[in-house]
Amino acid sequence: RRQNLIKKLIIGLVLVGFVVFVIVDSLSNQYVRSGIDSFLAWIEENPAPGFFLFMVVYLFATVLFVPGSILTLGAGFVFANAFGLGVGVLLGALSVFFGASAGAILSFILGRYLLRDWVKQLTKKYAIFQALDAALEDKGFRIMSLLRLSPIIPFNAINYIAGVTAISLRDYTLALIAILPGTILYVFLGASAGSLADSASSGDNATITIVVVVVGAVFGILAIFATSYYAKKELNRVIAEREGTETEKEKESSGGAEIAMGGENNSEP
């Protein structure tokens, strides 16, 4: 048990270290951004092997909290340049979808391995945590699909958060299909850019930003509403079960006390 705890601690610290590096780097030297630009330029010259390598890079980018928007927009540009707009958008969307999905599943598994046991302890202590856990276990596909449809929900963070809940890997994986609309939109924006540099800023268009925020807010609110609705139902059930358990324990203890009293009375001369 201690070895397992040390292993989890090491993995957790390595992940946190990478995340901190990515955040600090984005505000200072931007080595990660430069590396992504160089990688996309290489794919532009080598689109066939680049298609497969892109998925691997996107996988690690997702796990390590590297912002995926630059890669997604860049994929649209480089594949559209290599194969034409229609085929380029299709290949770009597929490479992003499979890479992001693989990274999301790996992040989910890491989150479950590192923190699930701790969350289980919380569900035993607090009814609200147990209710939320039960809601995600029962209605995980619906809730996760709504969260995935909202582009303002942090993609990388929600992968780890989902891992510590009781949602099944099957429901979590199936819900990833909901990232396709946003993926296709961003890949198309990148494909429509005039250059690789322009593709990185394609998502900054004012109209697109407003649409993304509005759509994201709508699906985000729907996801929160669905989670609250199902969690409230589960909370009522959990509270009823806990009250029933406590009542049974009280009956058992009072029954035991009565038997003990009866035994004492019988033993008197």
PDB file of C-alpha atoms in Angstrom:
ATOM      1  CA  ARG A   1       0.000   0.000   0.000  1.00  0.00           C
ATOM      2  CA  ARG A   2       2.830   2.377   0.837  1.00  0.00           C
ATOM      3  CA  GLN A   3       4.641   1.598  -2.436  1.00  0.00           C
ATOM      4  CA  ASN A   4       1.430   2.293  -4.340  1.00  0.00           C
ATOM      5  CA  LEU A   5       1.044   5.623  -2.545  1.00  0.00           C
ATOM      6  CA  ILE A   6       4.641   6.623  -3.356  1.00  0.00           C
ATOM      7  CA  LYS A   7       4.111   5.655  -7.006  1.00  0.00           C
ATOM      8  CA  LYS A   8       0.960   7.787  -7.188  1.00  0.00           C
ATOM      9  CA  LEU A   9       2.765  10.690  -5.539  1.00  0.00           C
ATOM     10  CA  ILE A  10       5.646  10.542  -8.045  1.00  0.00           C
ATOM     11  CA  ILE A  11       3.304  10.392 -11.047  1.00  0.00           C
ATOM     12  CA  GLY A  12       1.219  13.229  -9.620  1.00  0.00           C
ATOM     13  CA  LEU A  13       4.259  15.435  -8.999  1.00  0.00           C
ATOM     14  CA  VAL A  14       5.608  14.797 -12.521  1.00  0.00           C
ATOM     15  CA  LEU A  15       2.245  15.760 -14.034  1.00  0.00           C
ATOM     16  CA  VAL A  16       1.943  18.883 -11.884  1.00  0.00           C
ATOM     17  CA  GLY A  17       5.529  19.809 -12.799  1.00  0.00           C
ATOM     18  CA  PHE A  18       4.745  19.604 -16.517  1.00  0.00           C
ATOM     19  CA  VAL A  19       1.531  21.609 -16.100  1.00  0.00           C
ATOM     20  CA  VAL A  20       3.363  24.350 -14.180  1.00  0.00           C
ATOM     21  CA  PHE A  21       6.075  24.423 -16.861  1.00  0.00           C
ATOM     22  CA  VAL A  22       3.488  24.788 -19.651  1.00  0.00           C
ATOM     23  CA  ILE A  23       1.735  27.645 -17.816  1.00  0.00           C
ATOM     24  CA  VAL A  24       4.964  29.497 -17.001  1.00  0.00           C
ATOM     25  CA  ASP A  25       6.342  28.912 -20.507  1.00  0.00           C
ATOM     26  CA  SER A  26       3.188  30.319 -22.121  1.00  0.00           C
ATOM     27  CA  LEU A  27       3.741  33.547 -20.169  1.00  0.00           C
ATOM     28  CA  SER A  28       7.487  33.811 -20.837  1.00  0.00           C
ATOM     29  CA  ASN A  29       9.722  32.007 -23.363  1.00  0.00           C
ATOM     30  CA  GLN A  30       6.968  30.138 -25.245  1.00  0.00           C
ATOM     31  CA  TYR A  31       9.186  27.158 -26.045  1.00  0.00           C
ATOM     32  CA  VAL A  32       6.096  24.945 -26.295  1.00  0.00           C
ATOM     33  CA  ARG A  33       4.440  27.290 -28.792  1.00  0.00           C
ATOM     34  CA  SER A  34       7.640  27.417 -30.893  1.00  0.00           C
ATOM     35  CA  GLY A  35       7.880  23.624 -30.803  1.00  0.00           C
ATOM     36  CA  ILE A  36       4.266  23.297 -31.987  1.00  0.00           C
ATOM     37  CA  ASP A  37       4.868  25.761 -34.842  1.00  0.00           C
ATOM     38  CA  SER A  38       7.969  23.823 -35.956  1.00  0.00           C
ATOM     39  CA  PHE A  39       6.090  20.525 -35.722  1.00  0.00           C
ATOM     40  CA  LEU A  40       3.191  21.848 -37.823  1.00  0.00           C
ATOM     41  CA  ALA A  41       5.662  23.185 -40.414  1.00  0.00           C
ATOM     42  CA  TRP A  42       7.201  19.694 -40.610  1.00  0.00           C
ATOM     43  CA  ILE A  43       3.747  18.121 -41.098  1.00  0.00           C
ATOM     44  CA  GLU A  44       3.105  20.563 -43.945  1.00  0.00           C
ATOM     45  CA  GLU A  45       6.117  19.076 -45.730  1.00  0.00           C
ATOM     46  CA  ASN A  46       5.429  15.473 -44.623  1.00  0.00           C
ATOM     47  CA  PRO A  47       1.607  15.153 -44.470  1.00  0.00           C
ATOM     48  CA  ALA A  48       1.363  11.354 -44.758  1.00  0.00           C
ATOM     49  CA  PRO A  49       3.529  10.366 -41.751  1.00  0.00           C
ATOM     50  CA  GLY A  50       2.513  13.649 -40.111  1.00  0.00           C
ATOM     51  CA  PHE A  51      -1.116  12.499 -39.951  1.00  0.00           C
ATOM     52  CA  PHE A  52      -0.199   9.631 -37.621  1.00  0.00           C
ATOM     53  CA  LEU A  53       2.481  11.457 -35.640  1.00  0.00           C
ATOM     54  CA  PHE A  54       0.070  14.350 -35.096  1.00  0.00           C
ATOM     55  CA  MET A  55      -2.296  12.040 -33.189  1.00  0.00           C
ATOM     56  CA  VAL A  56       0.535  10.927 -30.892  1.00  0.00           C
ATOM     57  CA  VAL A  57       1.599  14.529 -30.209  1.00  0.00           C
ATOM     58  CA  TYR A  58      -2.010  15.570 -29.554  1.00  0.00           C
ATOM     59  CA  LEU A  59      -2.362  12.685 -27.106  1.00  0.00           C
ATOM     60  CA  PHE A  60       0.573  13.905 -25.003  1.00  0.00           C
ATOM     61  CA  ALA A  61      -0.499  17.535 -25.360  1.00  0.00           C
ATOM     62  CA  THR A  62      -3.891  16.632 -23.884  1.00  0.00           C
ATOM     63  CA  VAL A  63      -2.384  14.739 -20.949  1.00  0.00           C
ATOM     64  CA  LEU A  64       0.119  17.526 -20.198  1.00  0.00           C
ATOM     65  CA  PHE A  65      -2.410  20.385 -20.404  1.00  0.00           C
ATOM     66  CA  VAL A  66      -0.892  21.928 -23.549  1.00  0.00           C
ATOM     67  CA  PRO A  67      -3.638  24.112 -25.129  1.00  0.00           C
ATOM     68  CA  GLY A  68      -5.082  22.152 -28.033  1.00  0.00           C
ATOM     69  CA  SER A  69      -6.523  25.078 -30.004  1.00  0.00           C
ATOM     70  CA  ILE A  70      -3.186  25.875 -31.710  1.00  0.00           C
ATOM     71  CA  LEU A  71      -2.766  22.246 -32.780  1.00  0.00           C
ATOM     72  CA  THR A  72      -6.377  21.993 -33.953  1.00  0.00           C
ATOM     73  CA  LEU A  73      -6.275  25.175 -36.018  1.00  0.00           C
ATOM     74  CA  GLY A  74      -2.823  24.260 -37.321  1.00  0.00           C
ATOM     75  CA  ALA A  75      -4.027  20.806 -38.377  1.00  0.00           C
ATOM     76  CA  GLY A  76      -6.707  22.402 -40.518  1.00  0.00           C
ATOM     77  CA  PHE A  77      -4.172  24.618 -42.261  1.00  0.00           C
ATOM     78  CA  VAL A  78      -1.432  22.061 -42.959  1.00  0.00           C
ATOM     79  CA  PHE A  79      -3.735  19.259 -44.135  1.00  0.00           C
ATOM     80  CA  ALA A  80      -5.821  21.622 -46.287  1.00  0.00           C
ATOM     81  CA  ASN A  81      -2.627  22.898 -47.914  1.00  0.00           C
ATOM     82  CA  ALA A  82      -1.449  19.356 -48.581  1.00  0.00           C
ATOM     83  CA  PHE A  83      -4.716  17.711 -49.718  1.00  0.00           C
ATOM     84  CA  GLY A  84      -7.163  20.517 -50.523  1.00  0.00           C
ATOM     85  CA  LEU A  85      -9.903  22.057 -48.392  1.00  0.00           C
ATOM     86  CA  GLY A  86     -12.408  19.161 -48.278  1.00  0.00           C
ATOM     87  CA  VAL A  87      -9.968  16.297 -47.710  1.00  0.00           C
ATOM     88  CA  GLY A  88      -7.788  18.514 -45.514  1.00  0.00           C
ATOM     89  CA  VAL A  89     -10.650  19.336 -43.148  1.00  0.00           C
ATOM     90  CA  LEU A  90     -11.629  15.649 -43.022  1.00  0.00           C
ATOM     91  CA  LEU A  91      -8.078  14.452 -42.257  1.00  0.00           C
ATOM     92  CA  GLY A  92      -7.463  17.304 -39.830  1.00  0.00           C
ATOM     93  CA  ALA A  93     -10.686  16.613 -37.934  1.00  0.00           C
ATOM     94  CA  LEU A  94      -9.964  12.866 -37.780  1.00  0.00           C
ATOM     95  CA  SER A  95      -6.388  13.355 -36.556  1.00  0.00           C
ATOM     96  CA  VAL A  96      -7.511  15.839 -33.885  1.00  0.00           C
ATOM     97  CA  PHE A  97     -10.461  13.682 -32.828  1.00  0.00           C
ATOM     98  CA  PHE A  98      -8.466  10.462 -32.435  1.00  0.00           C
ATOM     99  CA  GLY A  99      -5.501  12.195 -30.816  1.00  0.00           C
ATOM    100  CA  ALA A 100      -7.665  14.186 -28.402  1.00  0.00           C
ATOM    101  CA  SER A 101      -9.824  11.147 -27.590  1.00  0.00           C
ATOM    102  CA  ALA A 102      -6.791   8.968 -26.849  1.00  0.00           C
ATOM    103  CA  GLY A 103      -5.325  11.708 -24.650  1.00  0.00           C
ATOM    104  CA  ALA A 104      -8.657  12.215 -22.892  1.00  0.00           C
ATOM    105  CA  ILE A 105      -8.975   8.496 -22.109  1.00  0.00           C
ATOM    106  CA  LEU A 106      -5.398   8.343 -20.803  1.00  0.00           C
ATOM    107  CA  SER A 107      -6.011  11.429 -18.633  1.00  0.00           C
ATOM    108  CA  PHE A 108      -9.223   9.836 -17.329  1.00  0.00           C
ATOM    109  CA  ILE A 109      -7.354   6.643 -16.379  1.00  0.00           C
ATOM    110  CA  LEU A 110      -4.580   8.647 -14.682  1.00  0.00           C
ATOM    111  CA  GLY A 111      -7.117  10.713 -12.734  1.00  0.00           C
ATOM    112  CA  ARG A 112      -8.920   7.569 -11.592  1.00  0.00           C
ATOM    113  CA  TYR A 113      -5.679   5.853 -10.587  1.00  0.00           C
ATOM    114  CA  LEU A 114      -4.322   8.852  -8.672  1.00  0.00           C
ATOM    115  CA  LEU A 115      -7.381  10.233  -6.856  1.00  0.00           C
ATOM    116  CA  ARG A 116     -10.365   7.883  -7.052  1.00  0.00           C
ATOM    117  CA  ASP A 117      -9.673   6.218  -3.685  1.00  0.00           C
ATOM    118  CA  TRP A 118      -9.576   9.626  -1.990  1.00  0.00           C
ATOM    119  CA  VAL A 119     -12.899  10.652  -3.567  1.00  0.00           C
ATOM    120  CA  LYS A 120     -14.456   7.359  -2.433  1.00  0.00           C
ATOM    121  CA  GLN A 121     -13.642   8.336   1.138  1.00  0.00           C
ATOM    122  CA  LEU A 122     -15.406  11.675   0.599  1.00  0.00           C
ATOM    123  CA  THR A 123     -18.522   9.917  -0.720  1.00  0.00           C
ATOM    124  CA  LYS A 124     -18.694   7.870   2.473  1.00  0.00           C
ATOM    125  CA  LYS A 125     -18.475  10.964   4.666  1.00  0.00           C
ATOM    126  CA  TYR A 126     -20.598  13.445   2.731  1.00  0.00           C
ATOM    127  CA  ALA A 127     -24.004  12.702   1.197  1.00  0.00           C
ATOM    128  CA  ILE A 128     -23.642  15.403  -1.481  1.00  0.00           C
ATOM    129  CA  PHE A 129     -20.462  13.785  -2.846  1.00  0.00           C
ATOM    130  CA  GLN A 130     -22.158  10.401  -2.848  1.00  0.00           C
ATOM    131  CA  ALA A 131     -25.140  11.892  -4.717  1.00  0.00           C
ATOM    132  CA  LEU A 132     -22.955  13.538  -7.370  1.00  0.00           C
ATOM    133  CA  ASP A 133     -21.000  10.320  -7.769  1.00  0.00           C
ATOM    134  CA  ALA A 134     -24.171   8.272  -8.159  1.00  0.00           C
ATOM    135  CA  ALA A 135     -25.620  10.765 -10.676  1.00  0.00           C
ATOM    136  CA  LEU A 136     -22.515  10.499 -12.851  1.00  0.00           C
ATOM    137  CA  GLU A 137     -22.486   6.732 -12.540  1.00  0.00           C
ATOM    138  CA  ASP A 138     -26.128   6.466 -13.649  1.00  0.00           C
ATOM    139  CA  LYS A 139     -26.403   9.355 -16.147  1.00  0.00           C
ATOM    140  CA  GLY A 140     -22.740   9.841 -17.020  1.00  0.00           C
ATOM    141  CA  PHE A 141     -23.166   9.701 -20.793  1.00  0.00           C
ATOM    142  CA  ARG A 142     -25.802  12.473 -20.854  1.00  0.00           C
ATOM    143  CA  ILE A 143     -23.947  14.766 -18.482  1.00  0.00           C
ATOM    144  CA  MET A 144     -20.544  14.246 -20.104  1.00  0.00           C
ATOM    145  CA  SER A 145     -21.963  14.737 -23.609  1.00  0.00           C
ATOM    146  CA  LEU A 146     -23.377  18.136 -22.604  1.00  0.00           C
ATOM    147  CA  LEU A 147     -20.056  19.106 -21.039  1.00  0.00           C
ATOM    148  CA  ARG A 148     -18.210  18.062 -24.208  1.00  0.00           C
ATOM    149  CA  LEU A 149     -20.564  20.092 -26.404  1.00  0.00           C
ATOM    150  CA  SER A 150     -19.655  23.228 -24.461  1.00  0.00           C
ATOM    151  CA  PRO A 151     -16.420  24.697 -25.892  1.00  0.00           C
ATOM    152  CA  ILE A 152     -15.922  26.904 -22.830  1.00  0.00           C
ATOM    153  CA  ILE A 153     -15.517  23.887 -20.507  1.00  0.00           C
ATOM    154  CA  PRO A 154     -11.734  23.255 -20.174  1.00  0.00           C
ATOM    155  CA  PHE A 155     -11.172  20.056 -22.171  1.00  0.00           C
ATOM    156  CA  ASN A 156      -7.932  18.973 -20.481  1.00  0.00           C
ATOM    157  CA  ALA A 157      -9.186  19.609 -16.943  1.00  0.00           C
ATOM    158  CA  ILE A 158     -12.528  17.816 -17.350  1.00  0.00           C
ATOM    159  CA  ASN A 159     -10.686  14.655 -18.453  1.00  0.00           C
ATOM    160  CA  TYR A 160      -8.988  14.330 -15.056  1.00  0.00           C
ATOM    161  CA  ILE A 161     -12.061  15.487 -13.107  1.00  0.00           C
ATOM    162  CA  ALA A 162     -14.215  12.816 -14.779  1.00  0.00           C
ATOM    163  CA  GLY A 163     -11.641  10.204 -13.821  1.00  0.00           C
ATOM    164  CA  VAL A 164     -12.173  10.717 -10.096  1.00  0.00           C
ATOM    165  CA  THR A 165     -15.949  10.236 -10.410  1.00  0.00           C
ATOM    166  CA  ALA A 166     -17.924   7.000 -10.734  1.00  0.00           C
ATOM    167  CA  ILE A 167     -18.749   7.498 -14.439  1.00  0.00           C
ATOM    168  CA  SER A 168     -17.916   4.341 -16.372  1.00  0.00           C
ATOM    169  CA  LEU A 169     -15.072   4.316 -18.880  1.00  0.00           C
ATOM    170  CA  ARG A 170     -17.599   3.172 -21.501  1.00  0.00           C
ATOM    171  CA  ASP A 171     -19.945   6.158 -21.009  1.00  0.00           C
ATOM    172  CA  TYR A 172     -17.007   8.545 -20.793  1.00  0.00           C
ATOM    173  CA  THR A 173     -15.514   7.225 -24.042  1.00  0.00           C
ATOM    174  CA  LEU A 174     -18.825   7.251 -25.933  1.00  0.00           C
ATOM    175  CA  ALA A 175     -19.443  10.871 -24.871  1.00  0.00           C
ATOM    176  CA  LEU A 176     -16.242  11.917 -26.652  1.00  0.00           C
ATOM    177  CA  ILE A 177     -18.210  11.853 -29.917  1.00  0.00           C
ATOM    178  CA  ALA A 178     -19.649  15.182 -28.725  1.00  0.00           C
ATOM    179  CA  ILE A 179     -16.318  16.942 -29.311  1.00  0.00           C
ATOM    180  CA  LEU A 180     -16.672  16.434 -33.083  1.00  0.00           C
ATOM    181  CA  PRO A 181     -18.752  19.572 -33.867  1.00  0.00           C
ATOM    182  CA  GLY A 182     -16.254  21.880 -32.161  1.00  0.00           C
ATOM    183  CA  THR A 183     -13.329  19.985 -33.668  1.00  0.00           C
ATOM    184  CA  ILE A 184     -14.668  20.322 -37.222  1.00  0.00           C
ATOM    185  CA  LEU A 185     -15.376  24.037 -36.697  1.00  0.00           C
ATOM    186  CA  TYR A 186     -11.852  24.822 -35.490  1.00  0.00           C
ATOM    187  CA  VAL A 187     -10.197  22.657 -38.144  1.00  0.00           C
ATOM    188  CA  PHE A 188     -12.232  24.430 -40.826  1.00  0.00           C
ATOM    189  CA  LEU A 189     -11.199  27.828 -39.437  1.00  0.00           C
ATOM    190  CA  GLY A 190      -7.561  26.750 -39.592  1.00  0.00           C
ATOM    191  CA  ALA A 191      -8.007  25.430 -43.133  1.00  0.00           C
ATOM    192  CA  SER A 192      -9.423  28.788 -44.210  1.00  0.00           C
ATOM    193  CA  ALA A 193      -6.378  30.723 -42.955  1.00  0.00           C
ATOM    194  CA  GLY A 194      -3.899  32.268 -45.362  1.00  0.00           C
ATOM    195  CA  SER A 195      -0.806  31.061 -43.522  1.00  0.00           C
ATOM    196  CA  LEU A 196       0.278  28.955 -40.558  1.00  0.00           C
ATOM    197  CA  ALA A 197       0.697  32.112 -38.474  1.00  0.00           C
ATOM    198  CA  ASP A 198      -2.820  33.249 -39.443  1.00  0.00           C
ATOM    199  CA  SER A 199      -4.256  29.842 -38.510  1.00  0.00           C
ATOM    200  CA  ALA A 200      -3.146  30.284 -34.893  1.00  0.00           C
ATOM    201  CA  SER A 201      -5.249  33.445 -34.602  1.00  0.00           C
ATOM    202  CA  SER A 202      -8.252  32.172 -36.607  1.00  0.00           C
ATOM    203  CA  GLY A 203     -10.134  31.455 -33.411  1.00  0.00           C
ATOM    204  CA  ASP A 204      -9.824  35.111 -32.348  1.00  0.00           C
ATOM    205  CA  ASN A 205     -12.403  36.304 -34.884  1.00  0.00           C
ATOM    206  CA  ALA A 206     -14.999  38.404 -33.011  1.00  0.00           C
ATOM    207  CA  THR A 207     -18.045  36.678 -34.550  1.00  0.00           C
ATOM    208  CA  ILE A 208     -16.622  33.227 -33.932  1.00  0.00           C
ATOM    209  CA  THR A 209     -15.750  34.172 -30.362  1.00  0.00           C
ATOM    210  CA  ILE A 210     -19.316  35.356 -29.675  1.00  0.00           C
ATOM    211  CA  VAL A 211     -20.797  32.181 -31.194  1.00  0.00           C
ATOM    212  CA  VAL A 212     -18.437  29.957 -29.194  1.00  0.00           C
ATOM    213  CA  VAL A 213     -19.188  31.795 -25.941  1.00  0.00           C
ATOM    214  CA  VAL A 214     -22.970  31.699 -26.480  1.00  0.00           C
ATOM    215  CA  VAL A 215     -23.042  28.026 -27.524  1.00  0.00           C
ATOM    216  CA  GLY A 216     -20.609  27.148 -24.747  1.00  0.00           C
ATOM    217  CA  ALA A 217     -22.715  28.957 -22.159  1.00  0.00           C
ATOM    218  CA  VAL A 218     -25.920  27.230 -23.318  1.00  0.00           C
ATOM    219  CA  PHE A 219     -24.467  23.718 -23.178  1.00  0.00           C
ATOM    220  CA  GLY A 220     -22.561  24.535 -19.992  1.00  0.00           C
ATOM    221  CA  ILE A 221     -25.789  25.637 -18.281  1.00  0.00           C
ATOM    222  CA  LEU A 222     -27.603  22.552 -19.583  1.00  0.00           C
ATOM    223  CA  ALA A 223     -24.826  20.343 -18.207  1.00  0.00           C
ATOM    224  CA  ILE A 224     -24.982  22.054 -14.807  1.00  0.00           C
ATOM    225  CA  PHE A 225     -28.781  21.791 -14.777  1.00  0.00           C
ATOM    226  CA  ALA A 226     -28.695  18.085 -15.695  1.00  0.00           C
ATOM    227  CA  THR A 227     -26.031  17.356 -13.069  1.00  0.00           C
ATOM    228  CA  SER A 228     -27.989  19.272 -10.398  1.00  0.00           C
ATOM    229  CA  TYR A 229     -31.257  17.561 -11.329  1.00  0.00           C
ATOM    230  CA  TYR A 230     -29.851  14.030 -11.213  1.00  0.00           C
ATOM    231  CA  ALA A 231     -27.710  14.791  -8.152  1.00  0.00           C
ATOM    232  CA  LYS A 232     -30.748  16.120  -6.248  1.00  0.00           C
ATOM    233  CA  LYS A 233     -32.667  12.915  -6.983  1.00  0.00           C
ATOM    234  CA  GLU A 234     -29.697  10.837  -5.852  1.00  0.00           C
ATOM    235  CA  LEU A 235     -29.188  13.039  -2.770  1.00  0.00           C
ATOM    236  CA  ASN A 236     -32.770  12.416  -1.627  1.00  0.00           C
ATOM    237  CA  ARG A 237     -32.232   8.676  -2.113  1.00  0.00           C
ATOM    238  CA  VAL A 238     -28.889   8.720  -0.279  1.00  0.00           C
ATOM    239  CA  ILE A 239     -30.325  10.676   2.663  1.00  0.00           C
ATOM    240  CA  ALA A 240     -33.301   8.281   2.880  1.00  0.00           C
ATOM    241  CA  GLU A 241     -30.945   5.288   2.829  1.00  0.00           C
ATOM    242  CA  ARG A 242     -28.698   6.787   5.505  1.00  0.00           C
ATOM    243  CA  GLU A 243     -31.680   7.653   7.703  1.00  0.00           C
ATOM    244  CA  GLY A 244     -33.007   4.118   7.241  1.00  0.00           C
ATOM    245  CA  THR A 245     -29.630   2.652   8.201  1.00  0.00           C
ATOM    246  CA  GLU A 246     -29.433   4.846  11.300  1.00  0.00           C
ATOM    247  CA  THR A 247     -33.004   3.868  12.312  1.00  0.00           C
ATOM    248  CA  GLU A 248     -32.160   0.185  11.958  1.00  0.00           C
ATOM    249  CA  LYS A 249     -29.024   0.635  14.064  1.00  0.00           C
ATOM    250  CA  GLU A 250     -31.034   2.440  16.739  1.00  0.00           C
ATOM    251  CA  LYS A 251     -33.610  -0.369  16.748  1.00  0.00           C
ATOM    252  CA  GLU A 252     -30.872  -2.975  17.001  1.00  0.00           C
ATOM    253  CA  SER A 253     -29.134  -1.143  19.852  1.00  0.00           C
ATOM    254  CA  SER A 254     -32.403  -0.565  21.726  1.00  0.00           C
ATOM    255  CA  GLY A 255     -33.390  -4.194  21.163  1.00  0.00           C
ATOM    256  CA  GLY A 256     -30.032  -5.316  22.475  1.00  0.00           C
ATOM    257  CA  ALA A 257     -30.443  -3.091  25.520  1.00  0.00           C
ATOM    258  CA  GLU A 258     -33.915  -4.535  26.222  1.00  0.00           C
ATOM    259  CA  ILE A 259     -32.585  -8.100  25.985  1.00  0.00           C
ATOM    260  CA  ALA A 260     -29.759  -7.212  28.347  1.00  0.00           C
ATOM    261  CA  MET A 261     -32.216  -5.649  30.815  1.00  0.00           C
ATOM    262  CA  GLY A 262     -34.457  -8.707  30.553  1.00  0.00           C
ATOM    263  CA  GLY A 263     -31.478 -10.951  31.283  1.00  0.00           C
ATOM    264  CA  GLU A 264     -30.597  -8.938  34.380  1.00  0.00           C
ATOM    265  CA  ASN A 265     -34.195  -9.084  35.650  1.00  0.00           C
ATOM    266  CA  ASN A 266     -34.329 -12.856  35.184  1.00  0.00           C
ATOM    267  CA  SER A 267     -31.122 -13.310  37.100  1.00  0.00           C
ATOM    268  CA  GLU A 268     -32.511 -11.524  40.179  1.00  0.00           C
ATOM    269  CA  PRO A 269     -33.705 -13.887  43.021  1.00  0.00           C
TER     270      PRO A 269
END
